[in-house]
CSV table of C-alpha atoms in Angstrom, one decimal:
chain,number,residue,atom,x,y,z
P,1,MET,CA,18.3,-21.2,3.2
P,2,THR,CA,21.3,-18.3,3.5
P,3,PRO,CA,20.2,-15.1,2.9
P,4,GLN,CA,22.2,-14.9,0.3
P,5,LYS,CA,19.9,-18.0,-0.9
P,6,TRP,CA,17.1,-16.5,-0.5
P,7,TYR,CA,18.2,-13.1,-2.2
P,8,ASP,CA,19.5,-15.3,-5.9
P,9,THR,CA,16.1,-17.8,-5.7
P,10,PHE,CA,13.8,-14.2,-5.4
P,11,SER,CA,15.7,-12.3,-7.8
P,12,GLN,CA,14.1,-14.2,-10.9
P,13,LEU,CA,10.0,-12.5,-9.3
P,14,LEU,CA,11.3,-9.4,-9.7
P,15,ILE,CA,9.3,-7.3,-11.7
P,16,PRO,CA,11.0,-4.5,-14.3
P,17,GLU,CA,10.8,-1.2,-13.4
P,18,GLU,CA,9.2,0.0,-16.8
P,19,ILE,CA,6.9,-1.9,-15.4
P,20,LEU,CA,6.4,-1.3,-12.2
P,21,LYS,CA,6.3,2.7,-13.2
P,22,GLU,CA,3.2,2.0,-14.7
P,23,ASN,CA,1.4,0.5,-12.4
P,24,GLY,CA,2.1,4.0,-9.7
P,25,TYR,CA,5.4,3.6,-8.4
P,26,LEU,CA,7.3,6.2,-8.0
P,27,PHE,CA,10.5,7.2,-8.9
P,28,PHE,CA,13.6,9.9,-9.2
P,29,GLU,CA,14.3,10.7,-12.8
P,30,ASN,CA,18.3,10.7,-11.6
P,31,GLU,CA,20.3,10.7,-9.0
P,32,ILE,CA,20.8,14.7,-7.5
P,33,ALA,CA,17.3,15.1,-8.6
P,34,THR,CA,15.1,16.0,-4.8
P,35,ARG,CA,11.6,15.6,-6.3
P,36,ALA,CA,9.9,12.0,-6.8
P,37,GLN,CA,8.4,11.4,-10.5
P,38,PHE,CA,5.1,9.3,-11.4
P,39,ASN,CA,3.8,8.7,-14.7
P,40,LYS,CA,1.0,11.0,-15.7
P,41,ASN,CA,-2.1,8.7,-15.3
P,42,ASN,CA,-5.9,9.2,-15.6
P,43,LYS,CA,-6.9,12.6,-13.8
P,44,TRP,CA,-9.0,10.2,-10.9
P,45,SER,CA,-6.2,7.7,-11.0
P,46,ALA,CA,-5.4,6.4,-7.4
P,47,PHE,CA,-1.9,6.6,-9.1
P,48,MET,CA,-2.2,10.9,-9.1
P,49,PHE,CA,-1.0,13.8,-6.9
P,50,MET,CA,-3.0,16.8,-7.4
P,51,PRO,CA,-1.4,20.3,-8.6
P,52,ASP,CA,-1.6,22.4,-5.2
P,53,THR,CA,-3.7,24.8,-6.4
P,54,ASP,CA,-6.1,22.1,-7.1
P,55,PRO,CA,-8.6,20.9,-4.2
P,56,THR,CA,-11.0,18.8,-5.8
P,57,ARG,CA,-10.7,15.0,-5.5
P,58,LYS,CA,-12.1,12.2,-6.4
P,59,CYS,CA,-14.4,9.9,-3.1
P,60,THR,CA,-12.7,6.8,-3.4
P,61,ARG,CA,-15.9,5.6,-1.6
P,62,CYS,CA,-18.3,6.4,-3.7
P,63,SER,CA,-16.9,8.5,-6.0
P,64,ARG,CA,-18.1,11.7,-5.9
P,65,LEU,CA,-16.2,15.1,-6.6
P,66,PHE,CA,-15.7,17.2,-3.8
P,67,ASN,CA,-13.8,19.6,-1.7
P,68,ARG,CA,-11.4,18.2,0.2
P,69,LYS,CA,-10.7,21.9,2.1
P,70,SER,CA,-14.1,22.0,3.1
P,71,THR,CA,-14.2,18.6,3.9
P,72,PHE,CA,-14.9,19.5,7.8
P,73,ALA,CA,-16.7,22.5,7.7
P,74,TYR,CA,-18.9,21.7,4.9
P,75,PRO,CA,-19.3,17.9,6.0
P,76,LYS,CA,-21.0,15.5,2.9
P,77,LEU,CA,-22.3,12.1,3.6
P,78,CYS,CA,-20.6,9.5,2.2
P,79,GLN,CA,-22.9,5.9,0.9
P,80,TYR,CA,-21.0,3.4,-0.6
P,81,HIS,CA,-20.1,-0.4,0.1
P,82,PRO,CA,-16.6,-1.3,1.6
P,83,LEU,CA,-16.0,-4.1,-0.3
P,84,LYS,CA,-15.4,-5.5,-4.0
P,85,THR,CA,-18.1,-7.1,-6.0
P,86,GLU,CA,-17.7,-10.6,-7.8
P,87,ASP,CA,-19.8,-12.4,-10.4
P,88,ILE,CA,-22.3,-14.7,-8.7
P,89,ASN,CA,-24.0,-16.5,-11.5
P,90,GLY,CA,-23.2,-14.1,-14.6
P,91,ILE,CA,-24.6,-11.1,-11.9
P,92,LYS,CA,-22.2,-8.9,-9.9
P,93,HIS,CA,-23.2,-7.9,-6.5
P,94,HIS,CA,-21.2,-6.2,-3.7
P,95,LEU,CA,-19.7,-8.2,-1.6
P,96,CYS,CA,-20.8,-6.8,2.0
P,97,CYS,CA,-24.1,-6.7,1.4
P,98,PHE,CA,-24.7,-8.8,-1.6
P,99,LYS,CA,-27.0,-6.6,-3.3
P,100,ARG,CA,-27.2,-6.6,-7.2
P,101,VAL,CA,-24.6,-3.9,-8.2
P,102,GLY,CA,-27.5,-0.4,-9.1
P,103,THR,CA,-29.2,-1.5,-6.8
P,104,SER,CA,-27.8,0.6,-4.0
P,105,LYS,CA,-26.4,3.6,-3.2
P,106,GLY,CA,-23.9,2.1,-0.6
P,107,CYS,CA,-24.9,-0.5,2.5
P,108,GLN,CA,-22.4,1.9,4.5
P,109,SER,CA,-22.7,5.7,5.1
P,110,TYR,CA,-19.9,7.9,6.3
P,111,PRO,CA,-20.3,11.9,7.3
P,112,PHE,CA,-17.6,12.7,5.1
P,113,HIS,CA,-15.7,12.0,1.8
P,114,VAL,CA,-12.2,10.6,1.5
P,115,HIS,CA,-9.3,10.3,-1.1
P,116,SER,CA,-5.8,9.0,-2.0
P,117,GLN,CA,-4.7,11.3,-4.1
P,118,PRO,CA,-2.1,13.5,-2.7
P,119,SER,CA,-0.9,17.0,-3.4
P,120,GLU,CA,2.1,17.7,-5.9
P,121,SER,CA,3.9,18.9,-3.4
P,122,VAL,CA,4.2,15.9,-1.0
P,123,LEU,CA,6.8,14.5,-4.4
P,124,GLU,CA,9.4,16.4,-2.5
P,125,LYS,CA,8.8,14.2,1.2
P,126,PHE,CA,9.7,11.2,-0.6
P,127,VAL,CA,13.1,9.4,-0.2
P,128,LEU,CA,15.2,6.8,-1.7
P,129,ALA,CA,16.6,3.6,-0.2
P,130,PRO,CA,20.4,4.6,0.7
P,131,LYS,CA,22.5,2.7,-1.6
P,132,PRO,CA,25.4,0.5,0.2
P,133,VAL,CA,27.8,1.6,2.3
P,134,SER,CA,30.4,-1.2,0.9
P,135,SER,CA,30.7,-4.4,-0.1
P,136,ARG,CA,29.9,-5.6,2.5
P,137,ASP,CA,27.5,-4.3,3.7
P,138,TYR,CA,25.1,-6.3,5.7
P,139,ARG,CA,21.8,-5.0,4.6
P,140,SER,CA,22.2,-6.0,0.9
P,141,ASN,CA,20.9,-8.7,-0.8
P,142,LYS,CA,18.5,-9.9,2.1
P,143,VAL,CA,14.3,-10.1,0.7
P,144,PHE,CA,11.8,-9.0,3.3
P,145,GLY,CA,8.2,-8.6,2.9
P,146,LEU,CA,6.4,-5.3,3.7
P,147,ASP,CA,3.0,-4.5,4.7
P,148,VAL,CA,1.5,-0.9,4.8
P,149,GLU,CA,-2.4,-0.3,6.5
P,150,MET,CA,-3.3,3.2,6.0
P,151,VAL,CA,-5.8,5.8,7.4
P,152,HIS,CA,-7.8,8.5,6.4
P,153,THR,CA,-6.3,11.8,6.7
P,154,GLU,CA,-7.4,15.0,4.2
P,155,ASN,CA,-4.7,15.0,2.8
P,156,GLY,CA,-5.6,12.2,1.1
P,157,LEU,CA,-4.4,8.2,2.4
P,158,GLU,CA,-1.5,7.8,5.3
P,159,ALA,CA,1.3,5.5,6.7
P,160,GLY,CA,-0.8,4.0,10.2
P,161,ARG,CA,1.3,1.4,10.7
P,162,ILE,CA,4.1,-0.6,8.8
P,163,SER,CA,5.6,-4.6,9.2
P,164,LEU,CA,8.6,-5.4,8.3
P,165,VAL,CA,9.4,-9.5,8.3
P,166,ASP,CA,12.7,-11.3,6.8
P,167,CYS,CA,13.2,-14.9,5.3
P,168,GLN,CA,13.5,-16.0,8.4
P,169,TRP,CA,9.2,-14.9,9.6
P,170,ARG,CA,11.2,-12.7,12.5
P,171,ILE,CA,9.3,-9.5,12.7
P,172,LEU,CA,11.9,-6.4,12.3
P,173,ILE,CA,9.3,-3.6,12.8
P,174,ASP,CA,6.0,-3.5,13.8
P,175,GLU,CA,5.1,-0.3,14.4
P,176,PHE,CA,2.2,2.6,14.0
P,177,ILE,CA,2.9,5.4,12.9
P,178,LYS,CA,1.2,9.0,13.4
P,179,PRO,CA,0.0,10.7,10.3
P,180,GLU,CA,0.9,14.5,9.0
P,181,GLY,CA,-2.3,15.8,8.4
P,182,ARG,CA,-5.8,16.0,10.5
P,183,ILE,CA,-8.0,11.9,10.1
P,184,ILE,CA,-10.7,11.5,8.9
P,185,HIS,CA,-11.5,8.1,9.3
P,186,LEU,CA,-9.2,4.9,11.3
P,187,ASN,CA,-10.6,3.1,8.6
P,188,THR,CA,-10.9,0.3,11.4
P,189,GLN,CA,-12.7,-2.1,9.8
P,190,PHE,CA,-9.9,-3.0,7.6
P,191,SER,CA,-7.0,-1.3,9.1
P,192,GLY,CA,-7.1,-2.5,11.9
P,193,ILE,CA,-6.5,0.6,13.5
P,194,GLU,CA,-7.8,2.2,16.9
P,195,MET,CA,-6.8,6.2,17.9
P,196,ASN,CA,-5.6,4.9,20.7
P,197,HIS,CA,-3.2,3.3,18.7
P,198,LEU,CA,-1.7,6.5,17.7
P,199,ASP,CA,-1.2,8.3,21.2
P,200,ASN,CA,2.9,7.3,21.1
P,201,ALA,CA,3.3,6.5,17.6
P,202,LYS,CA,5.9,7.6,15.4
P,203,THR,CA,6.1,10.0,12.7
P,204,LEU,CA,6.9,9.1,9.4
P,205,LYS,CA,10.9,10.3,9.1
P,206,GLN,CA,11.2,7.9,12.2
P,207,ILE,CA,10.1,5.0,10.7
P,208,HIS,CA,12.0,6.1,8.0
P,209,LYS,CA,15.0,6.3,9.8
P,210,LEU,CA,14.3,2.5,11.3
P,211,LEU,CA,13.4,1.1,8.4
P,212,PHE,CA,16.5,2.4,6.6
P,213,GLN,CA,18.4,0.1,9.1
P,214,PHE,CA,17.1,-3.0,7.4
P,215,ILE,CA,16.7,-1.8,4.0
P,216,ASN,CA,19.3,-0.8,1.1
P,217,LYS,CA,18.7,0.2,-2.0
P,218,SER,CA,19.8,-3.8,-3.2
P,219,SER,CA,17.1,-4.8,-0.3
P,220,ILE,CA,14.0,-6.8,-2.3
P,221,ILE,CA,10.9,-6.2,-1.3
P,222,VAL,CA,7.8,-8.7,-1.2
P,223,GLY,CA,4.3,-7.0,-1.2
P,224,HIS,CA,1.7,-7.0,-2.7
P,225,GLY,CA,0.1,-3.4,-4.3
P,226,LEU,CA,2.9,-2.2,-3.0
P,227,SER,CA,2.9,1.0,-4.3
P,228,ASN,CA,0.1,2.4,-2.7
P,229,ASP,CA,2.5,0.9,0.2
P,230,PHE,CA,6.0,2.9,-0.2
P,231,LYS,CA,3.2,5.6,-1.0
P,232,ALA,CA,2.0,6.2,2.3
P,233,LEU,CA,5.3,6.0,3.1
P,234,GLN,CA,7.1,8.7,1.1
P,235,LEU,CA,9.4,5.6,-0.5
P,236,VAL,CA,10.8,5.0,-3.6
P,237,HIS,CA,12.0,1.7,-4.2
P,238,LEU,CA,12.4,-0.3,-7.7
P,239,LYS,CA,13.4,-3.6,-6.2
P,240,VAL,CA,10.2,-5.2,-5.9
P,241,ILE,CA,8.1,-8.2,-6.1
P,242,ASP,CA,4.5,-7.3,-5.8
P,243,THR,CA,2.7,-10.0,-5.9
P,244,GLY,CA,-0.8,-8.6,-6.9
P,245,LEU,CA,0.7,-7.8,-10.3
P,246,ILE,CA,2.1,-11.4,-10.5
P,247,VAL,CA,-1.1,-13.0,-10.5
P,248,THR,CA,-3.6,-11.3,-12.1
P,249,THR,CA,-7.8,-11.8,-12.6
P,250,ASP,CA,-8.6,-13.6,-15.6
P,251,ASN,CA,-9.2,-9.6,-17.7
P,252,GLY,CA,-6.0,-8.4,-15.6
P,253,LYS,CA,-7.1,-6.4,-12.8
P,254,MET,CA,-4.9,-7.1,-9.7
P,255,MET,CA,-6.6,-9.8,-7.1
P,256,SER,CA,-6.6,-9.1,-3.5
P,257,LEU,CA,-4.3,-10.8,-0.9
P,258,LYS,CA,-6.8,-12.3,0.3
P,259,ARG,CA,-8.0,-14.1,-2.8
P,260,LEU,CA,-4.6,-14.9,-3.8
P,261,ALA,CA,-3.4,-16.9,-0.4
P,262,LYS,CA,-6.7,-18.4,-1.0
P,263,LYS,CA,-5.6,-19.4,-4.5
P,264,LEU,CA,-2.1,-20.6,-4.3
P,265,LEU,CA,-1.5,-21.5,-0.2
P,266,ASP,CA,-5.3,-22.6,0.4
P,267,VAL,CA,-5.7,-20.4,3.6
P,268,ASP,CA,-7.7,-17.8,5.0
P,269,ILE,CA,-6.5,-14.7,5.6
P,270,GLN,CA,-7.6,-10.8,7.2
P,271,ALA,CA,-10.5,-13.5,8.7
P,272,ARG,CA,-10.0,-11.9,12.5
P,273,ASP,CA,-12.2,-9.4,13.6
P,274,GLY,CA,-10.8,-5.4,14.7
P,275,GLY,CA,-8.9,-5.5,10.9
P,276,HIS,CA,-6.0,-6.8,8.7
P,277,ASP,CA,-2.9,-7.7,10.8
P,278,SER,CA,-0.5,-5.9,8.7
P,279,ILE,CA,2.1,-8.5,10.0
P,280,GLU,CA,0.7,-11.6,8.5
P,281,ASP,CA,0.1,-9.9,5.4
P,282,ALA,CA,3.9,-9.2,5.2
P,283,MET,CA,4.5,-12.8,5.9
P,284,THR,CA,1.7,-14.3,3.0
P,285,CYS,CA,3.2,-12.1,0.3
P,286,LEU,CA,6.5,-14.1,1.0
P,287,LYS,CA,4.9,-16.8,1.0
P,288,ILE,CA,3.0,-16.1,-1.7
P,289,ALA,CA,6.4,-15.5,-3.5
P,290,GLU,CA,8.3,-18.9,-2.2
P,291,LYS,CA,5.0,-20.1,-3.9
P,292,LEU,CA,5.7,-18.8,-7.3
P,293,VAL,CA,8.9,-19.7,-6.9
P,294,ASN,CA,8.8,-23.3,-7.1
P,295,MET,CA,5.7,-22.7,-9.2
P,296,TYR,CA,8.2,-21.5,-12.0
């Protein structure tokens, strides 16, 4: 298909802005606003940004409250289960160790707690994808798959790698990103990022400049749980196909991309040692969207 045909076809799956905002996507109140906004949620929701004066955070791994300012000065052991739970014969088990939920504090431990709630001052750093410069802007009416791998820092989850692919399966961007905050945990088991990958990594500002060579405000971005990716990229974009919001579990929760790929495409992804591959994940999201278009 031509890029325009891809765009017209995929537009059927675009998610209304109000639904995106309800699910953690940030936005600007108007065209002259300089600070991104978010819909207020439960204080400990992963969608939240905390007041600059509040150092308390909730660990995303073990759910304990801790003071992020004393993370390195007074480390506290975090015991946690790295994988989600699943019902097996009516009983919930942790997929990492297959122990019954409630019978174990955690099968892994780490000297520090981690969180996903940045301070509100970060909202002033968010940028909006640029408007088309003309009716012939080559970035307009294009569809892209995007995935971001993240690392844990004192500021929360920060982008550590970005991959952008197009509908011809070309890899347009695959870059490591240097976090601004002090690194707590690279999360290599899932992110695939190791310290040497960040030696010559680009800054987030450099990534924005590179990304905007390919996308603008009219571009469709396809991904899974993209509100988290955009949050880590400090990016506002609301022309989105979020596969995690289209197909959910029976109780309305977001499936993992791995589970969704198996369900719809009958393929096994994220199976290699050393963490996820953001290129594979970005391409998988495009394939899932293509499958969904044909289904509907």
